[in-house]
Amino acid sequence: MKTAALTRVSDFEWRIEPTGKMRVPGVIYATEALIEAMDEKVRDQVVNVACLPGIVSASYAMPDAHWGYGFPIGGVAAFDADRGGVVSAGGVGFDISCGVRCLRTGLRHADVEPFKEPLADALYHRIPVGVGSHGPIRLAGKRMDAMLTGGARWAVEQGWGTRDDLRHIEAQGCIAGARADAVSDKAKQRQREEMGTLGSGNHYLEVQEVSEIYDRETARAYGLDEHDVVVFIHCGSRGLGHQVGTEYLKTMATSAREHGIELPDRELACASLRSDTGQAYLGAMRAASNCALANRQIITHLAQQAFVELFPEADLTLLYDVSHNTCKLEEHRLDGVNRRLFVHRKGATRAFGPGHPELPDEYRAVGQPVLIGGSMGTASYVLAGNADPRVPSFTSACHGAGRAMSRRQAHKSWQGGQLLRELRERGIIIRSPSLRGVAEEAPQAYKDVDAVVDCAEAAGLARKVAKLKPLVCIKG
DNA sequence: ATGTCC
């Protein structure tokens, strides 16, 4: 993207003044280099979102933004139901409540380094991965509905993990307002055998070493020290969420036409928050979010089983679990007034600052853990939320490196087998059912996660706490 | 992201 089409506010913030049908300005948090690495379509999509009814403050893009369906990935937009606001299925994305959880293991790098190969095998053996894989349980009928309304709380009640895990999950592991009745039979059918599966694409489970600490006080609160071994799990709501997204996109396109909502792009299909369609989508999207939370909870338990095969002393405890594809009803203070807003974050991570009442006691003084997954073979980060009042993007941060190249182009440019050999030489052990998937996820197909995170910190979105270096990766 | 098109 050319910087000429934007107004520079600072080295880390760019603005698009409202013109035409824009109701609010656009704001992109990025360095000049990151702007230049962004697709030209990001600007168009930020502008399109700014045209939607009831949008509040501005249409935002995070430093890792890239082109997505309707909304940019890395987009943040909040809507007020009292002022004609809408909810958009494209503003959440197909992979509803895709997110990251980080687990402490109680192990040190020196413990794990000699056993990376058998650990990779144990994890790959236990954790179903790839397109169409099946998990350890079958769900249907009332049990499916209980999962959709209970989320990780349901999973813990079923024996997948501990009560203490729940305190360290966004919304305590259970998203309120979920409606199993708003999820189609087809969506439920697709999920029958998929609980506890990682999925494909950019989803993965990675064993990592804490390679650098930037903020000692916050790292201590999060229970992280240099050379600790942690686990990142990145996955979502699998077939169920995808089906919910697909179906409601269609429904919203129809209802927007009927209600005379003028859309700058048909991919921006949305529904009034007060409409039956809007309410049904919120209920179904929240049910899919619970599915994602339960899914990550079950996978955690499988990872624990794999770890104790090799390390009997391993104790996987949850640092935090936060989604980066969702729409949440949150209270935000604007111009001295508290307002309840529906905040869409699509490829953007909620980053509540210090003092937020939803945070567990031990994190409240330092802010919410913000979990940033890098690309395969590169670093990941633990950041902390700031709630800097000068940064009005509804306490949000980036979610990863962000693609710099399409899957198709990456597939043409690299060979999966060669990439695996190169990573192994650097001490990173990968297990994946798909060499094509590995090529599509080539580190070179992504932006530089270090640059994205440095920019997020410089822009005030979140602050760096710890850097994580990959050791073993189970890749979708 | 996704039973990579019902």
Short mmCIF file of C-alpha atoms in Angstrom, two decimals, chain A residues 26-344:
data_model
loop_
_atom_site.label_atom_id
_atom_site.label_comp_id
_atom_site.label_asym_id
_atom_site.label_seq_id
_atom_site.Cartn_x
_atom_site.Cartn_y
_atom_site.Cartn_z
CA GLY A 26 -10.10 5.07 9.22
CA VAL A 27 -7.03 4.54 11.42
CA ILE A 28 -4.16 2.17 10.60
CA TYR A 29 -1.48 1.45 13.21
CA ALA A 30 1.69 0.60 11.30
CA THR A 31 5.19 1.75 10.45
CA GLU A 32 5.88 3.04 6.96
CA ALA A 33 7.53 -0.30 6.11
CA LEU A 34 4.48 -2.27 7.33
CA ILE A 35 2.13 0.00 5.36
CA GLU A 36 4.20 -0.67 2.24
CA ALA A 37 3.97 -4.43 2.91
CA MET A 38 0.15 -4.23 3.18
CA ASP A 39 -2.15 -5.06 0.32
CA GLU A 40 -3.75 -2.01 -1.33
CA LYS A 41 -7.11 -3.62 -0.49
CA VAL A 42 -6.58 -3.04 3.24
CA ARG A 43 -7.26 0.68 2.74
CA ASP A 44 -10.42 -0.05 0.71
CA GLN A 45 -11.66 -2.46 3.36
CA VAL A 46 -10.96 -0.06 6.25
CA VAL A 47 -12.92 2.58 4.29
CA ASN A 48 -15.80 0.17 3.58
CA VAL A 49 -16.15 -0.76 7.25
CA ALA A 50 -16.22 2.96 8.13
CA CYS A 51 -19.42 3.23 6.03
CA LEU A 52 -21.43 0.73 8.11
CA PRO A 53 -24.41 1.96 10.18
CA GLY A 54 -23.81 2.70 13.85
CA ILE A 55 -20.00 2.45 13.75
CA VAL A 56 -18.36 4.29 16.66
CA SER A 57 -15.13 6.39 16.68
CA ALA A 58 -13.25 4.90 13.73
CA SER A 59 -12.56 1.84 11.59
CA TYR A 60 -9.22 0.47 12.79
CA ALA A 61 -6.52 -1.78 11.34
CA MET A 62 -3.74 -3.35 13.40
CA PRO A 63 -0.06 -3.55 12.27
CA ASP A 64 -0.52 -7.12 10.93
CA ALA A 65 -3.56 -6.22 8.79
CA HIS A 66 -4.08 -7.88 5.45
CA TRP A 67 -6.91 -8.41 3.00
CA GLY A 68 -9.84 -10.51 4.27
CA TYR A 69 -13.45 -11.36 3.43
CA GLY A 70 -15.26 -8.00 3.70
CA PHE A 71 -13.44 -6.72 6.78
CA PRO A 72 -9.64 -6.71 6.77
CA ILE A 73 -7.96 -9.36 8.91
CA GLY A 74 -6.47 -7.22 11.66
CA GLY A 75 -9.60 -5.07 11.69
CA VAL A 76 -11.37 -3.62 14.74
CA ALA A 77 -14.77 -1.91 14.62
CA ALA A 78 -17.31 -1.16 17.38
CA PHE A 79 -21.04 -0.60 16.92
CA ASP A 80 -23.71 0.95 19.15
CA ALA A 81 -27.08 -0.84 19.15
CA ASP A 82 -28.80 2.38 20.29
CA ARG A 83 -27.55 4.23 17.22
CA GLY A 84 -28.53 1.78 14.50
CA GLY A 85 -25.44 -0.38 14.92
CA VAL A 86 -24.95 -3.68 13.12
CA VAL A 87 -23.25 -7.02 13.61
CA SER A 88 -21.43 -8.53 10.64
CA ALA A 89 -20.52 -12.18 10.07
CA GLY A 90 -17.67 -11.01 7.84
CA GLY A 91 -16.47 -8.81 10.72
CA VAL A 92 -15.84 -11.94 12.79
CA GLY A 93 -14.70 -14.22 10.00
CA PHE A 94 -15.28 -17.84 9.08
CA ASP A 95 -13.10 -19.22 11.85
CA ILE A 96 -15.25 -17.97 14.71
CA SER A 97 -13.35 -17.52 17.98
CA CYS A 98 -10.10 -18.70 16.53
CA GLY A 99 -7.64 -17.87 19.25
CA VAL A 100 -4.52 -18.72 21.17
CA ARG A 101 -3.92 -20.24 24.56
CA CYS A 102 -0.58 -20.38 26.32
CA LEU A 103 0.31 -23.10 28.82
CA ARG A 104 3.16 -23.16 31.29
CA THR A 105 4.70 -26.63 31.55
CA GLY A 106 6.83 -26.45 34.71
CA LEU A 107 9.76 -27.59 32.50
CA ARG A 108 12.97 -25.84 31.54
CA HIS A 109 14.57 -25.74 28.11
CA ALA A 110 17.42 -28.03 29.25
CA ASP A 111 14.83 -30.68 30.25
CA VAL A 112 13.13 -30.69 26.85
CA GLU A 113 15.96 -30.04 24.36
CA PRO A 114 17.27 -33.68 24.30
CA PHE A 115 13.73 -35.05 23.85
CA LYS A 116 12.30 -32.85 21.09
CA GLU A 117 11.86 -35.72 18.59
CA PRO A 118 10.01 -38.10 20.95
CA LEU A 119 7.97 -35.15 22.30
CA ALA A 120 6.97 -34.24 18.73
CA ASP A 121 5.95 -37.87 18.16
CA ALA A 122 3.96 -38.06 21.41
CA LEU A 123 2.08 -34.83 20.63
CA TYR A 124 1.47 -35.80 16.99
CA HIS A 125 0.20 -39.20 18.10
CA ARG A 126 -2.25 -37.76 20.66
CA ILE A 127 -3.53 -34.62 18.96
CA PRO A 128 -5.65 -35.03 15.82
CA VAL A 129 -4.54 -32.57 13.16
CA GLY A 130 -5.34 -31.78 9.54
CA VAL A 131 -8.44 -31.51 7.38
CA GLY A 132 -11.23 -33.87 8.40
CA SER A 133 -9.46 -35.39 11.41
CA HIS A 134 -11.55 -36.84 14.23
CA GLY A 135 -11.21 -36.20 17.96
CA PRO A 136 -11.45 -38.36 21.09
CA ILE A 137 -15.20 -37.88 21.66
CA ARG A 138 -18.48 -37.97 19.75
CA LEU A 139 -21.10 -35.33 20.46
CA ALA A 140 -24.74 -35.03 19.46
CA GLY A 141 -28.15 -33.95 20.75
CA LYS A 142 -28.32 -32.55 24.28
CA ARG A 143 -24.58 -33.07 24.89
CA MET A 144 -23.76 -31.00 21.80
CA ASP A 145 -26.08 -28.24 23.02
CA ALA A 146 -24.51 -28.36 26.51
CA MET A 147 -21.08 -27.90 24.92
CA LEU A 148 -22.33 -24.95 22.84
CA THR A 149 -23.72 -23.15 25.89
CA GLY A 150 -21.02 -24.22 28.36
CA GLY A 151 -17.73 -23.82 26.45
CA ALA A 152 -14.58 -24.68 28.38
CA ARG A 153 -16.69 -24.85 31.57
CA TRP A 154 -18.53 -27.79 29.98
CA ALA A 155 -15.21 -29.38 28.98
CA VAL A 156 -13.88 -29.11 32.55
CA GLU A 157 -17.12 -30.62 33.93
CA GLN A 158 -16.51 -33.54 31.54
CA GLY A 159 -13.06 -34.07 33.04
CA TRP A 160 -10.99 -32.18 30.44
CA GLY A 161 -8.89 -30.01 32.73
CA THR A 162 -9.28 -28.20 36.02
CA ARG A 163 -11.43 -25.45 37.51
CA ASP A 164 -8.35 -23.28 37.85
CA ASP A 165 -8.02 -23.36 34.05
CA LEU A 166 -11.33 -21.51 33.75
CA ARG A 167 -10.12 -18.44 35.67
CA HIS A 168 -7.46 -17.99 33.00
CA ILE A 169 -9.75 -18.02 29.98
CA GLU A 170 -11.46 -15.00 28.44
CA ALA A 171 -14.95 -14.72 30.00
CA GLN A 172 -13.99 -17.51 32.45
CA GLY A 173 -14.27 -20.06 29.66
CA CYS A 174 -17.97 -19.58 28.92
CA ILE A 175 -19.39 -16.94 26.58
CA ALA A 176 -22.80 -15.78 27.84
CA GLY A 177 -25.77 -15.45 25.49
CA ALA A 178 -24.94 -18.49 23.36
CA ARG A 179 -27.93 -20.02 21.59
CA ALA A 180 -27.62 -23.64 20.54
CA ASP A 181 -31.01 -23.29 18.80
CA ALA A 182 -29.53 -20.66 16.46
CA VAL A 183 -26.91 -23.15 15.23
CA SER A 184 -28.13 -25.29 12.33
CA ASP A 185 -28.31 -29.08 12.46
CA LYS A 186 -25.81 -29.13 9.63
CA ALA A 187 -23.28 -27.10 11.62
CA LYS A 188 -23.74 -29.43 14.62
CA GLN A 189 -23.46 -32.46 12.33
CA ARG A 190 -20.09 -31.23 11.05
CA GLN A 191 -18.80 -30.94 14.63
CA ARG A 192 -19.94 -34.39 15.84
CA GLU A 193 -16.45 -35.90 15.66
CA GLU A 194 -14.27 -32.79 15.57
CA MET A 195 -14.00 -31.80 19.24
CA GLY A 196 -10.38 -31.90 20.37
CA THR A 197 -8.92 -31.46 16.88
CA LEU A 198 -6.45 -28.82 15.79
CA GLY A 199 -7.60 -28.24 12.21
CA SER A 200 -5.48 -27.07 9.30
CA GLY A 201 -4.18 -23.91 7.66
CA ASN A 202 -2.36 -21.69 10.14
CA HIS A 203 -3.52 -23.70 13.16
CA TYR A 204 -0.87 -25.40 15.26
CA LEU A 205 0.37 -26.50 18.65
CA GLU A 206 3.89 -25.31 19.40
CA VAL A 207 6.35 -26.05 22.22
CA GLN A 208 8.47 -22.98 22.86
CA GLU A 209 11.27 -21.65 25.02
CA VAL A 210 11.00 -18.25 26.71
CA SER A 211 14.02 -16.67 25.02
CA GLU A 212 13.75 -13.10 26.30
CA ILE A 213 11.96 -11.20 29.04
CA TYR A 214 11.19 -7.51 28.46
CA ASP A 215 9.02 -6.71 31.48
CA ARG A 216 10.10 -8.61 34.63
CA GLU A 217 7.22 -7.54 36.86
CA THR A 218 4.56 -8.60 34.35
CA ALA A 219 6.42 -11.81 33.45
CA ARG A 220 6.48 -12.69 37.16
CA ALA A 221 2.72 -12.11 37.41
CA TYR A 222 2.25 -14.38 34.36
CA GLY A 223 4.55 -17.03 35.88
CA LEU A 224 7.15 -16.78 33.09
CA ASP A 225 10.93 -16.91 33.44
CA GLU A 226 13.77 -17.10 30.91
CA HIS A 227 14.29 -20.63 29.50
CA ASP A 228 10.91 -21.84 30.72
CA VAL A 229 9.13 -24.14 28.27
CA VAL A 230 5.59 -23.12 27.28
CA VAL A 231 2.98 -24.39 24.81
CA PHE A 232 0.98 -22.25 22.39
CA ILE A 233 -2.24 -23.69 20.95
CA HIS A 234 -3.73 -21.82 17.99
CA CYS A 235 -7.05 -23.13 16.70
CA GLY A 236 -10.75 -22.33 16.48
CA SER A 237 -14.27 -23.66 16.16
CA ARG A 238 -13.52 -26.08 13.29
CA GLY A 239 -16.34 -27.12 10.98
CA LEU A 240 -19.12 -25.79 13.21
CA GLY A 241 -17.86 -22.20 13.23
CA HIS A 242 -17.19 -22.29 9.51
CA GLN A 243 -20.72 -23.53 8.83
CA VAL A 244 -22.24 -20.86 11.12
CA GLY A 245 -20.25 -18.16 9.32
CA THR A 246 -21.22 -19.43 5.87
CA GLU A 247 -24.93 -19.68 6.67
CA TYR A 248 -25.27 -16.30 8.42
CA LEU A 249 -23.33 -14.50 5.69
CA LYS A 250 -26.05 -15.64 3.28
CA THR A 251 -28.86 -14.75 5.68
CA MET A 252 -27.36 -11.32 6.37
CA ALA A 253 -26.95 -10.57 2.66
CA THR A 254 -30.67 -11.26 2.16
CA SER A 255 -31.85 -9.38 5.25
CA ALA A 256 -29.62 -6.36 4.50
CA ARG A 257 -31.32 -6.11 1.08
CA GLU A 258 -34.76 -6.38 2.69
CA HIS A 259 -33.98 -3.73 5.32
CA GLY A 260 -32.45 -1.35 2.80
CA ILE A 261 -28.98 -1.37 4.42
CA GLU A 262 -26.72 -0.07 1.67
CA LEU A 263 -23.47 -2.03 1.55
CA PRO A 264 -20.27 -0.71 -0.05
CA ASP A 265 -19.26 -4.35 -0.66
CA ARG A 266 -21.60 -7.36 -0.62
CA GLU A 267 -19.00 -9.19 1.49
CA LEU A 268 -19.84 -6.74 4.29
CA ALA A 269 -23.23 -8.36 4.82
CA CYS A 270 -24.51 -7.37 8.24
CA ALA A 271 -27.72 -7.10 10.28
CA SER A 272 -29.04 -4.55 12.73
CA LEU A 273 -28.13 -5.54 16.29
CA ARG A 274 -31.83 -5.17 17.13
CA SER A 275 -33.06 -7.45 14.32
CA ASP A 276 -33.96 -11.13 14.63
CA THR A 277 -31.16 -11.99 12.22
CA GLY A 278 -28.62 -9.95 14.21
CA GLN A 279 -29.71 -11.53 17.48
CA ALA A 280 -29.70 -15.06 16.02
CA TYR A 281 -26.20 -14.51 14.64
CA LEU A 282 -24.92 -13.25 17.99
CA GLY A 283 -26.39 -16.34 19.67
CA ALA A 284 -24.91 -18.71 17.09
CA MET A 285 -21.54 -16.90 17.01
CA ARG A 286 -21.32 -17.14 20.81
CA ALA A 287 -22.18 -20.85 20.64
CA ALA A 288 -19.38 -21.30 18.10
CA SER A 289 -17.08 -19.36 20.46
CA ASN A 290 -17.90 -21.82 23.22
CA CYS A 291 -17.12 -24.62 20.79
CA ALA A 292 -13.67 -23.09 20.19
CA LEU A 293 -13.05 -22.68 23.95
CA ALA A 294 -14.10 -26.30 24.63
CA ASN A 295 -11.95 -27.44 21.72
CA ARG A 296 -8.81 -25.72 23.03
CA GLN A 297 -9.58 -27.10 26.51
CA ILE A 298 -9.74 -30.69 25.24
CA ILE A 299 -6.54 -30.27 23.21
CA THR A 300 -4.83 -28.96 26.36
CA HIS A 301 -5.69 -32.19 28.15
CA LEU A 302 -4.33 -34.26 25.24
CA ALA A 303 -1.12 -32.20 25.32
CA GLN A 304 -0.81 -32.85 29.07
CA GLN A 305 -1.09 -36.61 28.42
CA ALA A 306 1.60 -36.42 25.73
CA PHE A 307 3.96 -34.42 27.97
CA VAL A 308 3.71 -36.80 30.94
CA GLU A 309 4.64 -39.74 28.70
CA LEU A 310 8.12 -38.17 28.54
CA PHE A 311 8.19 -35.86 31.54
CA PRO A 312 6.27 -37.33 34.51
CA GLU A 313 6.77 -34.06 36.40
CA ALA A 314 5.21 -31.92 33.64
CA ASP A 315 2.22 -29.89 34.83
CA LEU A 316 0.53 -27.90 32.08
CA THR A 317 -1.21 -24.90 33.64
CA LEU A 318 -3.09 -22.27 31.70
CA LEU A 319 -1.49 -18.85 31.45
CA TYR A 320 -4.32 -17.43 29.34
CA ASP A 321 -6.71 -18.11 26.46
CA VAL A 322 -7.94 -15.29 24.25
CA SER A 323 -9.76 -15.21 20.93
CA HIS A 324 -8.85 -12.99 17.99
CA ASN A 325 -11.94 -13.58 15.80
CA THR A 326 -15.05 -12.45 17.62
CA CYS A 327 -17.64 -9.82 18.41
CA LYS A 328 -17.97 -8.98 22.10
CA LEU A 329 -20.32 -6.70 24.03
CA GLU A 330 -17.97 -4.52 26.09
CA GLU A 331 -18.07 -1.30 28.07
CA HIS A 332 -15.76 1.44 26.82
CA ARG A 333 -15.41 5.03 28.00
CA LEU A 334 -15.75 7.55 25.14
CA ASP A 335 -15.69 11.32 25.71
CA GLY A 336 -16.27 10.77 29.43
CA VAL A 337 -19.29 8.50 28.92
CA ASN A 338 -19.40 4.71 29.47
CA ARG A 339 -20.98 2.99 26.49
CA ARG A 340 -21.82 -0.64 25.81
CA LEU A 341 -20.52 -1.48 22.35
CA PHE A 342 -20.33 -4.53 20.12
CA VAL A 343 -16.63 -4.73 19.33
CA HIS A 344 -15.71 -6.77 16.26
#
